[in-house]
PDB file of C-alpha atoms in Angstrom:
ATOM      1  CA  MET A   3      68.261 -82.520   4.409  1.00 88.00           C
ATOM      2  CA  ILE A   4      67.037 -81.497   7.901  1.00 96.00           C
ATOM      3  CA  GLU A   5      64.010 -83.399   9.166  1.00 97.00           C
ATOM      4  CA  VAL A   6      62.155 -82.561  12.375  1.00 97.00           C
ATOM      5  CA  ASN A   7      59.726 -85.401  12.982  1.00 97.00           C
ATOM      6  CA  ASN A   8      56.924 -85.252  15.579  1.00 96.00           C
ATOM      7  CA  ILE A   9      59.097 -83.787  18.313  1.00 96.00           C
ATOM      8  CA  SER A  10      58.015 -82.827  21.803  1.00 95.00           C
ATOM      9  CA  PHE A  11      60.246 -80.725  24.015  1.00 95.00           C
ATOM     10  CA  LYS A  12      60.137 -78.752  27.228  1.00 92.00           C
ATOM     11  CA  TYR A  13      62.850 -77.385  29.472  1.00 93.00           C
ATOM     12  CA  ALA A  14      63.549 -78.996  32.840  1.00 88.00           C
ATOM     13  CA  GLY A  15      61.270 -77.381  35.386  1.00 83.00           C
ATOM     14  CA  GLY A  16      59.154 -75.785  32.671  1.00 82.00           C
ATOM     15  CA  LYS A  17      55.391 -76.046  32.938  1.00 83.00           C
ATOM     16  CA  ASN A  18      54.558 -75.927  29.237  1.00 87.00           C
ATOM     17  CA  LEU A  19      55.804 -77.792  26.199  1.00 90.00           C
ATOM     18  CA  VAL A  20      57.760 -75.639  23.763  1.00 93.00           C
ATOM     19  CA  PHE A  21      57.001 -78.134  20.982  1.00 94.00           C
ATOM     20  CA  ASP A  22      54.362 -80.864  20.905  1.00 94.00           C
ATOM     21  CA  ASP A  23      54.219 -83.276  17.949  1.00 94.00           C
ATOM     22  CA  PHE A  24      55.997 -80.673  15.803  1.00 96.00           C
ATOM     23  CA  SER A  25      57.366 -81.500  12.339  1.00 96.00           C
ATOM     24  CA  LEU A  26      59.318 -79.546   9.735  1.00 96.00           C
ATOM     25  CA  GLU A  27      61.491 -80.274   6.702  1.00 96.00           C
ATOM     26  CA  LEU A  28      64.277 -77.891   5.658  1.00 96.00           C
ATOM     27  CA  LYS A  29      65.885 -78.255   2.256  1.00 92.00           C
ATOM     28  CA  GLN A  30      69.346 -77.532   0.929  1.00 89.00           C
ATOM     29  CA  ASP A  31      70.158 -74.313  -0.941  1.00 89.00           C
ATOM     30  CA  ASN A  32      67.801 -72.010   0.961  1.00 93.00           C
ATOM     31  CA  ILE A  33      68.075 -69.055   3.308  1.00 96.00           C
ATOM     32  CA  TYR A  34      65.246 -69.418   5.816  1.00 97.00           C
ATOM     33  CA  GLY A  35      63.842 -66.655   7.957  1.00 97.00           C
ATOM     34  CA  LEU A  36      62.580 -68.039  11.273  1.00 97.00           C
ATOM     35  CA  LEU A  37      60.138 -65.574  12.823  1.00 97.00           C
ATOM     36  CA  GLY A  38      57.900 -65.616  15.862  1.00 95.00           C
ATOM     37  CA  LYS A  39      56.940 -63.757  19.003  1.00 92.00           C
ATOM     38  CA  ASN A  40      59.029 -64.130  22.151  1.00 90.00           C
ATOM     39  CA  GLY A  41      58.672 -67.567  23.669  1.00 87.00           C
ATOM     40  CA  THR A  42      57.544 -69.401  20.540  1.00 91.00           C
ATOM     41  CA  GLY A  43      60.662 -71.598  20.410  1.00 93.00           C
ATOM     42  CA  LYS A  44      62.818 -70.037  17.689  1.00 95.00           C
ATOM     43  CA  SER A  45      66.112 -70.371  19.566  1.00 96.00           C
ATOM     44  CA  THR A  46      65.071 -73.755  20.944  1.00 96.00           C
ATOM     45  CA  LEU A  47      64.492 -75.056  17.416  1.00 97.00           C
ATOM     46  CA  LEU A  48      67.971 -73.929  16.348  1.00 97.00           C
ATOM     47  CA  TYR A  49      69.547 -75.656  19.360  1.00 97.00           C
ATOM     48  CA  LEU A  50      67.603 -78.850  18.606  1.00 98.00           C
ATOM     49  CA  ILE A  51      68.821 -78.800  14.995  1.00 98.00           C
ATOM     50  CA  ALA A  52      72.403 -78.238  16.193  1.00 97.00           C
ATOM     51  CA  GLY A  53      72.162 -81.115  18.670  1.00 97.00           C
ATOM     52  CA  LEU A  54      72.665 -78.847  21.690  1.00 96.00           C
ATOM     53  CA  LEU A  55      69.213 -79.848  22.969  1.00 97.00           C
ATOM     54  CA  ARG A  56      67.485 -83.220  22.690  1.00 96.00           C
ATOM     55  CA  PRO A  57      63.779 -83.738  22.015  1.00 96.00           C
ATOM     56  CA  LYS A  58      61.782 -85.650  24.640  1.00 95.00           C
ATOM     57  CA  LYS A  59      59.961 -87.443  21.820  1.00 96.00           C
ATOM     58  CA  GLY A  60      60.483 -87.612  18.080  1.00 97.00           C
ATOM     59  CA  THR A  61      63.654 -87.031  16.099  1.00 98.00           C
ATOM     60  CA  VAL A  62      65.732 -84.234  14.585  1.00 98.00           C
ATOM     61  CA  SER A  63      67.920 -85.546  11.770  1.00 98.00           C
ATOM     62  CA  PHE A  64      70.503 -84.165   9.370  1.00 97.00           C
ATOM     63  CA  ASP A  65      71.153 -86.378   6.346  1.00 94.00           C
ATOM     64  CA  GLY A  66      69.391 -89.214   8.148  1.00 95.00           C
ATOM     65  CA  ILE A  67      71.498 -89.026  11.343  1.00 97.00           C
ATOM     66  CA  GLU A  68      69.933 -87.772  14.563  1.00 98.00           C
ATOM     67  CA  THR A  69      71.683 -84.600  15.657  1.00 97.00           C
ATOM     68  CA  LYS A  70      71.314 -85.490  19.351  1.00 97.00           C
ATOM     69  CA  LEU A  71      73.981 -88.176  18.805  1.00 97.00           C
ATOM     70  CA  ARG A  72      76.491 -85.366  18.168  1.00 96.00           C
ATOM     71  CA  ARG A  73      78.616 -87.444  15.840  1.00 97.00           C
ATOM     72  CA  PRO A  74      81.745 -85.627  14.590  1.00 96.00           C
ATOM     73  CA  GLU A  75      80.763 -86.120  10.949  1.00 95.00           C
ATOM     74  CA  THR A  76      77.459 -84.365  11.695  1.00 96.00           C
ATOM     75  CA  LEU A  77      78.842 -81.566  13.879  1.00 96.00           C
ATOM     76  CA  GLN A  78      81.535 -80.648  11.364  1.00 97.00           C
ATOM     77  CA  ASP A  79      78.755 -79.788   8.900  1.00 97.00           C
ATOM     78  CA  ILE A  80      76.604 -77.682  11.275  1.00 97.00           C
ATOM     79  CA  PHE A  81      77.611 -74.344  12.830  1.00 97.00           C
ATOM     80  CA  ILE A  82      75.501 -72.198  15.145  1.00 97.00           C
ATOM     81  CA  VAL A  83      75.986 -68.532  16.008  1.00 96.00           C
ATOM     82  CA  PRO A  84      73.918 -67.967  19.179  1.00 95.00           C
ATOM     83  CA  GLU A  85      72.525 -64.584  20.138  1.00 92.00           C
ATOM     84  CA  GLU A  86      74.868 -64.316  23.106  1.00 89.00           C
ATOM     85  CA  PHE A  87      78.292 -65.898  23.398  1.00 91.00           C
ATOM     86  CA  ASP A  88      81.787 -65.414  24.813  1.00 90.00           C
ATOM     87  CA  LEU A  89      85.072 -65.701  22.971  1.00 92.00           C
ATOM     88  CA  PRO A  90      88.275 -66.834  24.694  1.00 94.00           C
ATOM     89  CA  ALA A  91      91.081 -64.501  25.719  1.00 93.00           C
ATOM     90  CA  MET A  92      93.330 -65.188  22.754  1.00 95.00           C
ATOM     91  CA  SER A  93      94.150 -63.804  19.343  1.00 95.00           C
ATOM     92  CA  LEU A  94      91.997 -64.557  16.324  1.00 96.00           C
ATOM     93  CA  ASP A  95      94.952 -66.366  14.735  1.00 95.00           C
ATOM     94  CA  GLU A  96      95.175 -68.677  17.752  1.00 96.00           C
ATOM     95  CA  TYR A  97      91.427 -69.269  17.726  1.00 96.00           C
ATOM     96  CA  VAL A  98      91.492 -70.200  14.035  1.00 96.00           C
ATOM     97  CA  LYS A  99      94.519 -72.468  14.498  1.00 96.00           C
ATOM     98  CA  ILE A 100      92.743 -74.409  17.273  1.00 97.00           C
ATOM     99  CA  ASN A 101      89.303 -74.693  15.657  1.00 97.00           C
ATOM    100  CA  ARG A 102      89.818 -74.872  11.892  1.00 96.00           C
ATOM    101  CA  PRO A 103      91.037 -78.519  11.827  1.00 96.00           C
ATOM    102  CA  PHE A 104      87.556 -79.688  12.855  1.00 97.00           C
ATOM    103  CA  TYR A 105      86.005 -78.172   9.707  1.00 97.00           C
ATOM    104  CA  PRO A 106      87.428 -79.891   6.597  1.00 96.00           C
ATOM    105  CA  LEU A 107      86.136 -77.218   4.192  1.00 95.00           C
ATOM    106  CA  PHE A 108      87.361 -74.237   6.235  1.00 97.00           C
ATOM    107  CA  SER A 109      88.457 -71.363   3.972  1.00 96.00           C
ATOM    108  CA  THR A 110      91.005 -68.781   5.064  1.00 95.00           C
ATOM    109  CA  THR A 111      90.115 -66.824   1.937  1.00 95.00           C
ATOM    110  CA  VAL A 112      86.478 -66.545   3.040  1.00 95.00           C
ATOM    111  CA  LEU A 113      87.516 -65.566   6.580  1.00 96.00           C
ATOM    112  CA  GLU A 114      89.819 -62.814   5.341  1.00 95.00           C
ATOM    113  CA  GLY A 115      87.199 -61.604   2.854  1.00 95.00           C
ATOM    114  CA  CYS A 116      84.497 -61.403   5.529  1.00 95.00           C
ATOM    115  CA  LEU A 117      86.782 -59.571   7.944  1.00 95.00           C
ATOM    116  CA  LYS A 118      87.711 -57.110   5.205  1.00 94.00           C
ATOM    117  CA  ASP A 119      84.037 -56.467   4.426  1.00 94.00           C
ATOM    118  CA  PHE A 120      83.434 -55.968   8.157  1.00 93.00           C
ATOM    119  CA  GLU A 121      86.393 -53.541   8.222  1.00 92.00           C
ATOM    120  CA  LEU A 122      88.344 -55.738  10.641  1.00 92.00           C
ATOM    121  CA  THR A 123      91.858 -57.183  10.479  1.00 87.00           C
ATOM    122  CA  THR A 124      93.119 -60.694  11.261  1.00 83.00           C
ATOM    123  CA  ASP A 125      95.482 -59.588  14.069  1.00 87.00           C
ATOM    124  CA  LEU A 126      92.711 -59.204  16.636  1.00 91.00           C
ATOM    125  CA  LYS A 127      92.632 -59.928  20.357  1.00 94.00           C
ATOM    126  CA  LEU A 128      89.219 -61.477  20.898  1.00 94.00           C
ATOM    127  CA  ASN A 129      88.846 -60.345  24.500  1.00 89.00           C
ATOM    128  CA  ALA A 130      89.537 -56.716  23.512  1.00 91.00           C
ATOM    129  CA  LEU A 131      86.600 -56.435  21.099  1.00 92.00           C
ATOM    130  CA  SER A 132      83.239 -54.741  21.572  1.00 91.00           C
ATOM    131  CA  MET A 133      80.123 -56.937  21.439  1.00 89.00           C
ATOM    132  CA  GLY A 134      79.403 -55.806  17.897  1.00 91.00           C
ATOM    133  CA  GLN A 135      82.964 -56.604  16.795  1.00 93.00           C
ATOM    134  CA  LYS A 136      82.842 -60.012  18.478  1.00 93.00           C
ATOM    135  CA  LYS A 137      79.635 -60.798  16.629  1.00 94.00           C
ATOM    136  CA  LYS A 138      81.181 -59.816  13.292  1.00 95.00           C
ATOM    137  CA  VAL A 139      84.313 -61.884  13.944  1.00 96.00           C
ATOM    138  CA  PHE A 140      82.288 -64.935  14.981  1.00 95.00           C
ATOM    139  CA  MET A 141      79.995 -64.644  11.941  1.00 96.00           C
ATOM    140  CA  ALA A 142      83.061 -64.341   9.713  1.00 96.00           C
ATOM    141  CA  PHE A 143      84.461 -67.542  11.237  1.00 97.00           C
ATOM    142  CA  ALA A 144      81.067 -69.239  10.861  1.00 97.00           C
ATOM    143  CA  LEU A 145      80.887 -68.443   7.151  1.00 96.00           C
ATOM    144  CA  ALA A 146      84.507 -69.557   6.695  1.00 96.00           C
ATOM    145  CA  THR A 147      83.750 -73.029   8.082  1.00 97.00           C
ATOM    146  CA  ASN A 148      81.734 -73.755   4.930  1.00 96.00           C
ATOM    147  CA  THR A 149      79.425 -76.068   6.836  1.00 97.00           C
ATOM    148  CA  ARG A 150      76.376 -77.153   4.880  1.00 96.00           C
ATOM    149  CA  VAL A 151      74.102 -75.895   7.658  1.00 97.00           C
ATOM    150  CA  LEU A 152      74.576 -72.495   9.286  1.00 97.00           C
ATOM    151  CA  LEU A 153      72.277 -71.342  12.080  1.00 98.00           C
ATOM    152  CA  MET A 154      72.172 -67.714  13.255  1.00 97.00           C
ATOM    153  CA  ASP A 155      70.166 -66.464  16.222  1.00 97.00           C
ATOM    154  CA  GLU A 156      69.478 -62.712  16.082  1.00 95.00           C
ATOM    155  CA  PRO A 157      72.657 -62.037  14.056  1.00 95.00           C
ATOM    156  CA  THR A 158      72.054 -58.299  13.626  1.00 93.00           C
ATOM    157  CA  ASN A 159      71.412 -57.533  17.311  1.00 91.00           C
ATOM    158  CA  GLY A 160      74.205 -55.274  18.542  1.00 86.00           C
ATOM    159  CA  LEU A 161      75.232 -54.190  15.044  1.00 90.00           C
ATOM    160  CA  ASP A 162      75.082 -50.553  13.972  1.00 90.00           C
ATOM    161  CA  ILE A 163      73.429 -49.527  10.699  1.00 92.00           C
ATOM    162  CA  PRO A 164      76.578 -49.776   8.503  1.00 92.00           C
ATOM    163  CA  SER A 165      77.393 -53.174  10.035  1.00 92.00           C
ATOM    164  CA  LYS A 166      73.926 -54.501   9.192  1.00 94.00           C
ATOM    165  CA  SER A 167      74.545 -53.584   5.573  1.00 94.00           C
ATOM    166  CA  GLN A 168      77.943 -55.307   5.761  1.00 94.00           C
ATOM    167  CA  PHE A 169      76.256 -58.402   7.191  1.00 94.00           C
ATOM    168  CA  ARG A 170      73.895 -58.622   4.221  1.00 94.00           C
ATOM    169  CA  LYS A 171      76.858 -58.215   1.868  1.00 93.00           C
ATOM    170  CA  VAL A 172      78.931 -61.037   3.354  1.00 94.00           C
ATOM    171  CA  VAL A 173      75.962 -63.427   3.497  1.00 94.00           C
ATOM    172  CA  THR A 174      75.094 -62.700  -0.137  1.00 92.00           C
ATOM    173  CA  GLN A 175      78.702 -63.162  -1.217  1.00 91.00           C
ATOM    174  CA  TYR A 176      79.727 -66.230   0.751  1.00 90.00           C
ATOM    175  CA  MET A 177      76.600 -68.391   1.094  1.00 86.00           C
ATOM    176  CA  THR A 178      77.166 -70.840  -1.754  1.00 78.00           C
ATOM    177  CA  GLY A 179      74.336 -72.745  -3.411  1.00 73.00           C
ATOM    178  CA  ASP A 180      74.812 -76.053  -1.572  1.00 85.00           C
ATOM    179  CA  ARG A 181      74.389 -74.545   1.905  1.00 91.00           C
ATOM    180  CA  THR A 182      71.389 -73.866   4.122  1.00 95.00           C
ATOM    181  CA  LEU A 183      71.171 -70.804   6.361  1.00 96.00           C
ATOM    182  CA  ILE A 184      68.483 -70.391   9.017  1.00 97.00           C
ATOM    183  CA  ILE A 185      68.207 -66.912  10.527  1.00 97.00           C
ATOM    184  CA  SER A 186      66.073 -66.480  13.639  1.00 96.00           C
ATOM    185  CA  THR A 187      65.306 -62.803  14.106  1.00 93.00           C
ATOM    186  CA  HIS A 188      62.982 -60.085  15.312  1.00 90.00           C
ATOM    187  CA  GLN A 189      64.817 -57.523  13.156  1.00 89.00           C
ATOM    188  CA  VAL A 190      62.947 -58.465   9.992  1.00 91.00           C
ATOM    189  CA  HIS A 191      63.932 -55.425   7.936  1.00 89.00           C
ATOM    190  CA  ASP A 192      67.610 -56.299   8.437  1.00 92.00           C
ATOM    191  CA  VAL A 193      67.287 -59.614   6.588  1.00 92.00           C
ATOM    192  CA  GLU A 194      64.154 -59.587   4.416  1.00 90.00           C
ATOM    193  CA  SER A 195      66.147 -59.008   1.203  1.00 91.00           C
ATOM    194  CA  LEU A 196      68.225 -62.147   1.895  1.00 93.00           C
ATOM    195  CA  LEU A 197      65.478 -64.699   2.469  1.00 95.00           C
ATOM    196  CA  ASP A 198      64.233 -67.451   0.145  1.00 94.00           C
ATOM    197  CA  HIS A 199      61.747 -68.984   2.554  1.00 97.00           C
ATOM    198  CA  ILE A 200      59.683 -67.768   5.520  1.00 97.00           C
ATOM    199  CA  LEU A 201      58.803 -69.759   8.634  1.00 97.00           C
ATOM    200  CA  ILE A 202      56.518 -68.156  11.235  1.00 97.00           C
ATOM    201  CA  LEU A 203      56.188 -69.937  14.567  1.00 95.00           C
ATOM    202  CA  SER A 204      53.459 -69.684  17.136  1.00 91.00           C
ATOM    203  CA  PRO A 205      53.538 -71.720  20.355  1.00 84.00           C
ATOM    204  CA  GLN A 206      53.977 -75.392  19.319  1.00 74.00           C
ATOM    205  CA  LYS A 207      53.086 -74.969  15.641  1.00 87.00           C
ATOM    206  CA  LEU A 208      53.920 -73.305  12.337  1.00 93.00           C
ATOM    207  CA  LEU A 209      51.622 -70.531  11.187  1.00 95.00           C
ATOM    208  CA  LEU A 210      53.413 -70.095   7.856  1.00 97.00           C
ATOM    209  CA  ASN A 211      55.826 -72.239   5.869  1.00 97.00           C
ATOM    210  CA  ALA A 212      56.189 -70.727   2.407  1.00 97.00           C
ATOM    211  CA  SER A 213      58.809 -69.658  -0.090  1.00 97.00           C
ATOM    212  CA  VAL A 214      59.207 -65.971  -0.832  1.00 97.00           C
ATOM    213  CA  ALA A 215      58.456 -66.762  -4.490  1.00 96.00           C
ATOM    214  CA  ASP A 216      55.100 -68.329  -3.568  1.00 97.00           C
ATOM    215  CA  ILE A 217      54.210 -65.393  -1.314  1.00 97.00           C
ATOM    216  CA  GLN A 218      55.022 -62.916  -4.082  1.00 97.00           C
ATOM    217  CA  GLU A 219      52.985 -64.941  -6.562  1.00 96.00           C
ATOM    218  CA  LYS A 220      49.888 -64.893  -4.340  1.00 97.00           C
ATOM    219  CA  PHE A 221      50.038 -61.463  -2.736  1.00 97.00           C
ATOM    220  CA  THR A 222      50.924 -57.874  -3.464  1.00 97.00           C
ATOM    221  CA  PHE A 223      52.449 -55.539  -0.869  1.00 97.00           C
ATOM    222  CA  GLU A 224      51.834 -51.831  -1.471  1.00 95.00           C
ATOM    223  CA  TYR A 225      50.479 -48.536  -0.156  1.00 95.00           C
ATOM    224  CA  ARG A 226      46.925 -47.469  -0.889  1.00 93.00           C
ATOM    225  CA  THR A 227      44.501 -44.682  -0.173  1.00 92.00           C
ATOM    226  CA  PRO A 228      41.279 -45.312   1.820  1.00 90.00           C
ATOM    227  CA  ALA A 229      39.351 -45.412  -1.468  1.00 90.00           C
ATOM    228  CA  GLU A 230      41.375 -48.406  -2.752  1.00 92.00           C
ATOM    229  CA  MET A 231      40.736 -50.932   0.024  1.00 94.00           C
ATOM    230  CA  ASP A 232      38.055 -53.203  -1.462  1.00 94.00           C
ATOM    231  CA  ASP A 233      40.171 -56.361  -1.918  1.00 95.00           C
ATOM    232  CA  VAL A 234      42.621 -55.787   0.938  1.00 96.00           C
ATOM    233  CA  LEU A 235      43.341 -58.769   3.193  1.00 97.00           C
ATOM    234  CA  TYR A 236      45.282 -56.850   5.820  1.00 97.00           C
ATOM    235  CA  ALA A 237      46.219 -53.193   6.325  1.00 97.00           C
ATOM    236  CA  GLU A 238      48.139 -50.962   8.695  1.00 96.00           C
ATOM    237  CA  PRO A 239      48.242 -47.143   8.647  1.00 93.00           C
ATOM    238  CA  SER A 240      51.567 -45.522   7.770  1.00 88.00           C
ATOM    239  CA  LEU A 241      52.959 -42.142   6.774  1.00 84.00           C
ATOM    240  CA  GLN A 242      52.882 -43.208   3.121  1.00 84.00           C
ATOM    241  CA  GLY A 243      49.223 -44.259   3.301  1.00 88.00           C
ATOM    242  CA  ASN A 244      47.780 -47.622   4.228  1.00 94.00           C
ATOM    243  CA  ALA A 245      50.352 -50.423   3.990  1.00 96.00           C
ATOM    244  CA  VAL A 246      48.341 -53.362   2.633  1.00 97.00           C
ATOM    245  CA  ILE A 247      48.459 -56.965   1.592  1.00 98.00           C
ATOM    246  CA  ALA A 248      46.054 -57.891  -1.187  1.00 97.00           C
ATOM    247  CA  PRO A 249      45.630 -60.784  -3.639  1.00 97.00           C
ATOM    248  CA  ARG A 250      47.945 -60.307  -6.599  1.00 95.00           C
ATOM    249  CA  LYS A 251      46.197 -59.802  -9.906  1.00 92.00           C
ATOM    250  CA  GLU A 252      47.355 -61.766 -12.930  1.00 88.00           C
ATOM    251  CA  ASP A 253      48.571 -58.728 -14.844  1.00 89.00           C
ATOM    252  CA  SER A 254      50.222 -56.966 -11.895  1.00 91.00           C
ATOM    253  CA  ALA A 255      53.962 -56.720 -11.275  1.00 94.00           C
ATOM    254  CA  GLU A 256      55.650 -58.664  -8.500  1.00 94.00           C
ATOM    255  CA  THR A 257      56.251 -56.652  -5.323  1.00 95.00           C
ATOM    256  CA  GLN A 258      58.814 -56.992  -2.568  1.00 94.00           C
ATOM    257  CA  VAL A 259      57.546 -58.775   0.537  1.00 95.00           C
ATOM    258  CA  ASN A 260      56.988 -56.476   3.499  1.00 95.00           C
ATOM    259  CA  LEU A 261      58.034 -58.995   6.131  1.00 95.00           C
ATOM    260  CA  GLU A 262      56.793 -57.058   9.149  1.00 95.00           C
ATOM    261  CA  LEU A 263      53.382 -56.590   7.537  1.00 96.00           C
ATOM    262  CA  LEU A 264      53.258 -60.260   6.584  1.00 97.00           C
ATOM    263  CA  PHE A 265      54.215 -61.327  10.120  1.00 96.00           C
ATOM    264  CA  ASN A 266      51.444 -59.237  11.666  1.00 96.00           C
ATOM    265  CA  ALA A 267      48.869 -60.431   9.148  1.00 97.00           C
ATOM    266  CA  VAL A 268      49.724 -64.101   9.743  1.00 97.00           C
ATOM    267  CA  ASN A 269      49.620 -63.714  13.516  1.00 95.00           C
ATOM    268  CA  GLU A 270      46.178 -62.097  13.292  1.00 94.00           C
ATOM    269  CA  GLY A 271      44.900 -64.903  11.096  1.00 94.00           C
ATOM    270  CA  LYS A 272      44.326 -62.698   8.030  1.00 94.00           C
ATOM    271  CA  ILE A 273      46.476 -64.900   5.784  1.00 90.00           C
TER     272      ILE A 273
END
């Protein structure tokens, strides 16, 4: 559904390429976690997919149409929630009235449900909200658009602990099966229970492109004592013992992916 083909990109005045001959295919009905150290191009990739940036070489396409063309029929099916944004000095009702006509599948029911889960009302003045409230309102609107592609850059930054739980609830409830969500984040523990697929970027290339199911099939994530380390691929000390990644044995139960541990192991070349 989304095809990134052999793209090269660098910012004006930048010395180094952010991407060089980079390719990626993203399929429908997945929630992707896009991870990487600072400066590896996570936000840039989202903006390229949304058509807000244009590759110097190569193509970024959605359903066969290059996103850089910014055709209305493409843009009405892609919505991006950037890490930082401003909302206009108007009421939420006014904002919805102005913007909803562009999105043919917009759902007032979804908007009201998200706001309720976020413990917010519809009679809001957007310029009177805290940053955390603005983020929740904008994410509620994003989910209500029902676009087939939803991009979120650091969505849990600025949210308190209860709000992060609310975020997971609304995503689980309102991301229908025919949509694709890409979450770029450093806050891996906030989203690891949501993800179907993991992408880990390093400068100009992908270090990991794997489904959560495949990762769980190949590896086990657990805590072990120093005497149980023979087959360990990667380990970090913790209060509970050594947090480890090891090959999964045929008769062993599936374990939940420890995304922070996986990220560190991949970046150190252990997996």
